[in-house]
Amino acid sequence: MTPDEILKNLYDETMIGNAPAVLDLTNEGLSIGMTPEQILFEALIPSLEEVGARFERGDYFVPEMLIAGRAMSGALDVLRPLLAQTGVETVGTFLMGTVKGDVHDIGKNLVNIMLEGAGFHVIDIGVQAAPEKFIAGIEEHKPDIVGMSAFLTTTMPMFKANINAIEKAGLRDQVIIMVGGAPVTQEYADVCGADGYAADAATAVRRAKDLIAQRRASVNA
Ligand code: B1M
């Protein structure tokens, strides 16, 4: 198959949630020299975007979204070590979780992969993470940054709930807080008191590095 055929088939097979085919195509693409970024950004992510659009139109239902998500996750397992393969020094510790009430994790996992690739030590506290879990994670791992993902408009208010709980625990000054997820905006991040926001994984990495540099500069000033 040519790279274009692989991309097209990956897009189509992800859409119908054919996990074995997505895995095979991912491996085949890599074996002929396609890059993990190409597979991710030119096939897998656009396919899931179309899955979401079909769900909105009522053409797809939760089971279809679920199997498409699983197919993408299988491919991510193969791409993860390749995307994270850099050998750069650790630039900071990032504690990351999807907020309480929300089970979406593909976007969070992708941000984690890119952070690892950029040299962050990432601690993933999983999905449906309650405020207590974020607090326990901060106390145990002393991260530079706490990242929260929310993918539903109904779970976005958990950012504020988490930040309030972190403040109440006396930990707010010790961490930088970043938020993100499909429905989140810079304006919403500002309103809920986060220090940073990013719309996608690559921007999240840049923002995280900038925020750490600013924090270290202000401590050393
Ligand atoms: Co759900 N779902 N889902 N879903 N789902 C969405 C999010 C939705 C937009 C679909 C739609 O209507 N178009 C919609 C939310 C609408 C809204 O509230 N605005 C929706 C809904 C409604 C639901 C349910 C309520 C459906 C129902 O039950 N009736 C339900 C909720 C369950 C719950 O959480 N309580 C539900 C369930 C599910 C599945 C379980 C079936 C499955 C999740 C599988 C999984 O994650 N393991 C699923 C899926 C697959 C989707 C879509 C199709 C794909 C999500 C995805 O993985 N995208 C999604 C539609 C869509 O997004 N187009 C949809 C690819 C991923 C790479 O992008 O997640 O945006 P994204 O992550 C990006 C950025 O957001 C950013 O970087 C990532 C990588 O670039 N980012 C950060 C993420 N976190 C960040 C943190 C940062 C910075 C950036 O700093 C800390």
Tab-separated table of C-alpha atoms and ligand atoms in Angstrom:
chain	number	residue	atom	x	y	z
A	1	MET	CA	0.000	0.000	0.000
A	2	THR	CA	1.135	3.576	-0.617
A	3	PRO	CA	1.267	6.072	2.282
A	4	ASP	CA	-1.868	7.776	0.942
A	5	GLU	CA	-3.734	4.462	0.850
A	6	ILE	CA	-2.616	3.703	4.388
A	7	LEU	CA	-3.820	7.115	5.608
A	8	LYS	CA	-7.169	6.688	3.888
A	9	ASN	CA	-7.667	3.177	5.233
A	10	LEU	CA	-6.598	4.256	8.724
A	11	TYR	CA	-9.168	7.060	8.610
A	12	ASP	CA	-11.933	4.695	7.423
A	13	GLU	CA	-11.091	1.790	9.765
A	14	THR	CA	-10.827	4.080	12.812
A	15	MET	CA	-14.232	5.509	11.966
A	16	ILE	CA	-15.814	2.053	12.054
A	17	GLY	CA	-13.779	1.012	15.095
A	18	ASN	CA	-11.911	-1.845	13.425
A	19	ALA	CA	-9.121	-2.043	16.022
A	20	PRO	CA	-7.138	-4.964	14.494
A	21	ALA	CA	-7.061	-3.256	11.077
A	22	VAL	CA	-6.034	0.081	12.648
A	23	LEU	CA	-3.207	-1.658	14.467
A	24	ASP	CA	-2.028	-3.481	11.323
A	25	LEU	CA	-2.178	-0.314	9.223
A	26	THR	CA	-0.270	1.644	11.865
A	27	ASN	CA	2.484	-0.981	11.901
A	28	GLU	CA	2.526	-1.167	8.099
A	29	GLY	CA	2.769	2.629	7.825
A	30	LEU	CA	5.695	2.716	10.217
A	31	SER	CA	7.404	-0.150	8.415
A	32	ILE	CA	7.414	1.804	5.139
A	33	GLY	CA	8.848	4.909	6.815
A	34	MET	CA	5.744	6.964	7.620
A	35	THR	CA	6.172	9.121	10.714
A	36	PRO	CA	4.078	8.656	13.873
A	37	GLU	CA	3.015	12.327	13.579
A	38	GLN	CA	1.724	11.731	10.043
A	39	ILE	CA	-0.339	8.739	11.173
A	40	LEU	CA	-1.693	10.664	14.145
A	41	PHE	CA	-2.447	14.067	12.642
A	42	GLU	CA	-3.384	13.042	9.100
A	43	ALA	CA	-5.545	10.001	9.867
A	44	LEU	CA	-6.379	9.107	13.470
A	45	ILE	CA	-7.312	12.522	14.874
A	46	PRO	CA	-9.299	13.663	11.798
A	47	SER	CA	-11.177	10.366	11.905
A	48	LEU	CA	-12.192	10.835	15.536
A	49	GLU	CA	-13.257	14.395	14.716
A	50	GLU	CA	-15.599	12.981	12.085
A	51	VAL	CA	-16.857	10.411	14.613
A	52	GLY	CA	-17.742	13.323	16.929
A	53	ALA	CA	-19.474	15.180	14.091
A	54	ARG	CA	-21.525	12.082	13.244
A	55	PHE	CA	-22.475	11.717	16.915
A	56	GLU	CA	-23.658	15.335	16.956
A	57	ARG	CA	-25.754	14.748	13.831
A	58	GLY	CA	-27.293	11.646	15.386
A	59	ASP	CA	-25.706	9.320	12.794
A	60	TYR	CA	-23.480	7.678	15.444
A	61	PHE	CA	-24.283	6.645	19.015
A	62	VAL	CA	-22.167	5.961	22.112
A	63	PRO	CA	-21.151	2.386	21.112
A	64	GLU	CA	-19.756	3.640	17.789
A	65	MET	CA	-17.822	6.398	19.587
A	66	LEU	CA	-16.535	3.841	22.059
A	67	ILE	CA	-15.173	1.388	19.502
A	68	ALA	CA	-13.643	4.190	17.424
A	69	GLY	CA	-11.940	5.464	20.593
A	70	ARG	CA	-10.649	1.982	21.384
A	71	ALA	CA	-9.258	1.587	17.866
A	72	MET	CA	-7.402	4.894	18.224
A	73	SER	CA	-6.074	3.910	21.670
A	74	GLY	CA	-4.634	0.662	20.239
A	75	ALA	CA	-2.711	2.650	17.638
A	76	LEU	CA	-1.541	5.121	20.297
A	77	ASP	CA	-0.002	2.243	22.252
A	78	VAL	CA	2.231	1.558	19.236
A	79	LEU	CA	2.973	5.239	18.584
A	80	ARG	CA	3.615	6.181	22.234
A	81	PRO	CA	7.262	5.022	22.500
A	82	LEU	CA	8.083	6.546	19.128
A	83	LEU	CA	6.543	9.920	19.963
A	84	ALA	CA	8.163	9.958	23.383
A	85	GLN	CA	11.604	8.891	22.126
A	86	THR	CA	13.867	11.902	22.641
A	87	GLY	CA	16.349	11.245	25.412
A	88	VAL	CA	16.187	14.863	26.585
A	89	GLU	CA	16.724	15.692	30.245
A	90	THR	CA	13.723	15.934	32.575
A	91	VAL	CA	12.390	19.471	32.435
A	92	GLY	CA	9.820	19.091	35.201
A	93	THR	CA	7.150	16.888	36.743
A	94	PHE	CA	3.595	17.030	35.377
A	95	LEU	CA	0.676	15.467	37.262
A	96	MET	CA	-2.206	14.899	34.872
A	97	GLY	CA	-5.784	13.696	35.193
A	98	THR	CA	-9.214	13.851	33.582
A	99	VAL	CA	-11.648	15.474	36.014
A	100	LYS	CA	-14.364	13.733	38.041
A	101	GLY	CA	-17.406	12.706	36.003
A	102	ASP	CA	-15.456	12.478	32.751
A	103	VAL	CA	-14.146	9.235	31.228
A	104	HIS	CA	-12.543	10.638	28.063
A	105	ASP	CA	-8.843	9.851	28.095
A	106	ILE	CA	-7.517	9.773	24.532
A	107	GLY	CA	-6.767	13.512	24.461
A	108	LYS	CA	-5.208	13.383	27.935
A	109	ASN	CA	-3.054	10.412	26.951
A	110	LEU	CA	-1.886	12.199	23.832
A	111	VAL	CA	-0.889	15.272	25.836
A	112	ASN	CA	1.004	12.956	28.210
A	113	ILE	CA	2.851	11.301	25.336
A	114	MET	CA	3.931	14.664	23.914
A	115	LEU	CA	4.985	15.902	27.362
A	116	GLU	CA	7.068	12.761	27.895
A	117	GLY	CA	8.609	13.293	24.459
A	118	ALA	CA	9.567	16.824	25.489
A	119	GLY	CA	11.311	15.585	28.645
A	120	PHE	CA	8.616	15.891	31.320
A	121	HIS	CA	8.212	13.250	33.988
A	122	VAL	CA	4.464	12.570	33.740
A	123	ILE	CA	2.311	11.118	36.498
A	124	ASP	CA	-1.082	10.118	35.165
A	125	ILE	CA	-3.827	9.896	37.811
A	126	GLY	CA	-6.315	8.602	35.276
A	127	VAL	CA	-9.912	9.536	34.512
A	128	GLN	CA	-12.765	10.557	36.820
A	129	ALA	CA	-10.141	12.045	39.154
A	130	ALA	CA	-11.818	13.648	42.185
A	131	PRO	CA	-10.305	16.729	43.903
A	132	GLU	CA	-8.915	14.497	46.687
A	133	LYS	CA	-7.007	12.497	44.087
A	134	PHE	CA	-5.368	15.636	42.675
A	135	ILE	CA	-4.464	16.716	46.220
A	136	ALA	CA	-3.024	13.317	47.153
A	137	GLY	CA	-1.026	13.359	43.893
A	138	ILE	CA	0.396	16.821	44.639
A	139	GLU	CA	1.361	15.796	48.173
A	140	GLU	CA	2.999	12.579	47.014
A	141	HIS	CA	4.761	13.673	43.826
A	142	LYS	CA	5.347	17.419	44.352
A	143	PRO	CA	4.767	18.210	40.637
A	144	ASP	CA	5.748	21.501	39.013
A	145	ILE	CA	2.502	21.488	37.034
A	146	VAL	CA	-0.927	19.993	37.640
A	147	GLY	CA	-2.834	19.387	34.408
A	148	MET	CA	-6.573	18.856	34.273
A	149	SER	CA	-8.521	17.708	31.227
A	150	ALA	CA	-12.289	18.037	30.766
A	151	PHE	CA	-14.045	17.024	27.568
A	152	LEU	CA	-17.662	17.756	28.429
A	153	THR	CA	-19.263	21.120	29.106
A	154	THR	CA	-20.837	19.467	32.154
A	155	THR	CA	-17.470	18.494	33.673
A	156	MET	CA	-15.595	21.760	33.007
A	157	PRO	CA	-16.803	23.244	36.342
A	158	MET	CA	-14.651	20.592	38.049
A	159	PHE	CA	-11.615	22.769	37.216
A	160	LYS	CA	-12.846	25.401	39.643
A	161	ALA	CA	-13.832	22.764	42.216
A	162	ASN	CA	-10.346	21.225	42.000
A	163	ILE	CA	-8.601	24.600	42.216
A	164	ASN	CA	-10.711	25.548	45.266
A	165	ALA	CA	-9.827	22.241	46.935
A	166	ILE	CA	-6.120	22.704	46.146
A	167	GLU	CA	-6.287	26.212	47.628
A	168	LYS	CA	-8.076	24.936	50.723
A	169	ALA	CA	-5.365	22.289	51.198
A	170	GLY	CA	-2.755	25.083	51.193
A	171	LEU	CA	-1.065	23.763	48.041
A	172	ARG	CA	-2.021	26.365	45.435
A	173	ASP	CA	1.255	28.319	45.649
A	174	GLN	CA	3.292	25.171	45.124
A	175	VAL	CA	1.926	24.258	41.692
A	176	ILE	CA	1.237	25.725	38.287
A	177	ILE	CA	-2.230	24.705	37.087
A	178	MET	CA	-2.986	24.043	33.432
A	179	VAL	CA	-6.337	23.088	31.941
A	180	GLY	CA	-7.461	21.813	28.566
A	181	GLY	CA	-9.879	19.632	26.620
A	182	ALA	CA	-12.058	20.061	23.557
A	183	PRO	CA	-14.700	22.473	24.962
A	184	VAL	CA	-12.254	24.527	27.081
A	185	THR	CA	-11.176	28.050	26.068
A	186	GLN	CA	-8.560	30.530	27.305
A	187	GLU	CA	-11.411	32.667	28.640
A	188	TYR	CA	-12.798	29.741	30.655
A	189	ALA	CA	-9.335	28.912	31.974
A	190	ASP	CA	-8.930	32.522	33.154
A	191	VAL	CA	-12.327	32.551	34.840
A	192	CYS	CA	-11.645	29.377	36.788
A	193	GLY	CA	-8.254	30.619	37.968
A	194	ALA	CA	-5.910	28.351	36.006
A	195	ASP	CA	-2.393	29.570	35.166
A	196	GLY	CA	-2.361	28.148	31.669
A	197	TYR	CA	-4.457	26.686	28.871
A	198	ALA	CA	-3.680	24.971	25.579
A	199	ALA	CA	-5.929	23.834	22.764
A	200	ASP	CA	-3.845	20.843	21.696
A	201	ALA	CA	-1.010	18.602	22.800
A	202	ALA	CA	1.802	20.412	20.986
A	203	THR	CA	0.718	23.785	22.364
A	204	ALA	CA	0.346	22.231	25.832
A	205	VAL	CA	4.026	21.250	25.761
A	206	ARG	CA	5.142	24.745	24.738
A	207	ARG	CA	2.895	26.396	27.324
A	208	ALA	CA	4.098	24.033	30.065
A	209	LYS	CA	7.739	24.823	29.315
A	210	ASP	CA	7.042	28.585	29.274
A	211	LEU	CA	5.151	28.443	32.564
A	212	ILE	CA	7.956	26.524	34.265
A	213	ALA	CA	10.575	28.951	32.914
A	214	GLN	CA	8.517	31.933	34.182
A	215	ARG	CA	8.075	30.335	37.602
A	216	ARG	CA	11.789	29.548	37.935
A	217	ALA	CA	12.737	33.050	36.785
A	218	SER	CA	10.438	34.642	39.367
A	219	VAL	CA	11.791	32.409	42.155
A	220	ASN	CA	15.400	33.282	41.217
A	221	ALA	CA	14.675	37.038	40.856
B	1	B1M	CO1	-17.617	11.495	24.056
B	1	B1M	N1	-18.155	13.327	23.714
B	1	B1M	N2	-19.124	11.284	25.313
B	1	B1M	N3	-17.056	9.653	24.189
B	1	B1M	N4	-16.490	11.843	22.584
B	1	B1M	C1	-17.276	14.124	22.866
B	1	B1M	C2	-16.199	14.817	23.713
B	1	B1M	C3	-18.306	15.119	22.170
B	1	B1M	C4	-17.656	16.459	21.753
B	1	B1M	C5	-18.994	14.421	20.969
B	1	B1M	C6	-19.915	15.357	20.249
B	1	B1M	O1	-21.030	15.564	20.681
B	1	B1M	N5	-19.471	15.940	19.149
B	1	B1M	C7	-19.388	15.264	23.299
B	1	B1M	C8	-19.163	16.388	24.306
B	1	B1M	C9	-20.083	17.583	24.069
B	1	B1M	C10	-19.816	18.627	25.092
B	1	B1M	O2	-20.080	18.468	26.249
B	1	B1M	N6	-19.269	19.749	24.623
B	1	B1M	C11	-19.335	13.901	23.949
B	1	B1M	C12	-20.379	13.334	24.725
B	1	B1M	C13	-21.672	14.137	24.773
B	1	B1M	C14	-20.242	12.103	25.419
B	1	B1M	C15	-21.275	11.414	26.330
B	1	B1M	C16	-22.038	12.361	27.285
B	1	B1M	C17	-22.223	10.637	25.409
B	1	B1M	C18	-23.404	9.993	26.119
B	1	B1M	O3	-23.220	9.138	26.954
B	1	B1M	N7	-24.583	10.438	25.743
B	1	B1M	C19	-20.400	10.401	27.101
B	1	B1M	C20	-19.830	10.989	28.408
B	1	B1M	C21	-19.106	9.955	29.252
B	1	B1M	C22	-18.413	10.625	30.423
B	1	B1M	O4	-17.279	11.050	30.287
B	1	B1M	N8	-19.088	10.742	31.565
B	1	B1M	C23	-19.283	10.185	26.108
B	1	B1M	C24	-18.570	8.993	26.013
B	1	B1M	C25	-17.553	8.751	25.095
B	1	B1M	C26	-16.888	7.386	24.915
B	1	B1M	C27	-16.624	6.638	26.228
B	1	B1M	C28	-17.810	6.541	24.055
B	1	B1M	C29	-15.610	7.767	24.084
B	1	B1M	C30	-14.371	8.052	24.969
B	1	B1M	C31	-13.303	7.016	24.825
B	1	B1M	C32	-12.038	7.439	25.559
B	1	B1M	O5	-11.677	8.593	25.677
B	1	B1M	N9	-11.371	6.417	26.052
B	1	B1M	C33	-16.012	9.104	23.476
B	1	B1M	C34	-15.347	9.693	22.357
B	1	B1M	C35	-14.326	8.827	21.637
B	1	B1M	C36	-15.615	11.031	21.932
B	1	B1M	C37	-15.065	11.785	20.713
B	1	B1M	C38	-15.717	11.199	19.456
B	1	B1M	C39	-13.564	11.757	20.511
B	1	B1M	C40	-12.764	12.293	21.703
B	1	B1M	C41	-11.300	12.172	21.375
B	1	B1M	O6	-10.640	11.248	21.841
B	1	B1M	N10	-10.780	13.088	20.501
B	1	B1M	C42	-15.516	13.283	21.042
B	1	B1M	C43	-15.787	14.087	19.780
B	1	B1M	C44	-14.604	14.966	19.398
B	1	B1M	O7	-13.769	15.303	20.208
B	1	B1M	N11	-14.579	15.355	18.173
B	1	B1M	C45	-16.547	13.088	22.084
B	1	B1M	C46	-9.401	13.034	20.005
B	1	B1M	C47	-8.453	13.717	20.987
B	1	B1M	C48	-7.025	13.579	20.461
B	1	B1M	O8	-8.793	15.104	21.028
B	1	B1M	O9	-9.955	14.863	23.225
B	1	B1M	O10	-9.910	17.102	22.070
B	1	B1M	P1	-9.246	15.820	22.374
B	1	B1M	O11	-7.827	16.181	23.085
B	1	B1M	C49	-6.978	17.228	22.590
B	1	B1M	C50	-7.254	18.626	23.176
B	1	B1M	O12	-8.512	18.721	23.804
B	1	B1M	C51	-6.092	18.907	24.070
B	1	B1M	O13	-5.034	18.117	23.538
B	1	B1M	C52	-5.571	16.877	23.051
B	1	B1M	C53	-4.655	16.352	21.966
B	1	B1M	O14	-4.409	17.324	20.969
B	1	B1M	N12	-6.148	18.612	25.506
B	1	B1M	C54	-5.424	19.361	26.400
B	1	B1M	C55	-6.750	17.608	26.152
B	1	B1M	N13	-6.485	17.675	27.462
B	1	B1M	C56	-5.655	18.725	27.646
B	1	B1M	C57	-5.051	19.234	28.809
B	1	B1M	C58	-4.221	20.352	28.692
B	1	B1M	C59	-4.017	20.976	27.459
B	1	B1M	C60	-4.609	20.474	26.306
B	1	B1M	O15	-3.597	20.908	29.753
B	1	B1M	C61	-3.654	20.270	30.993
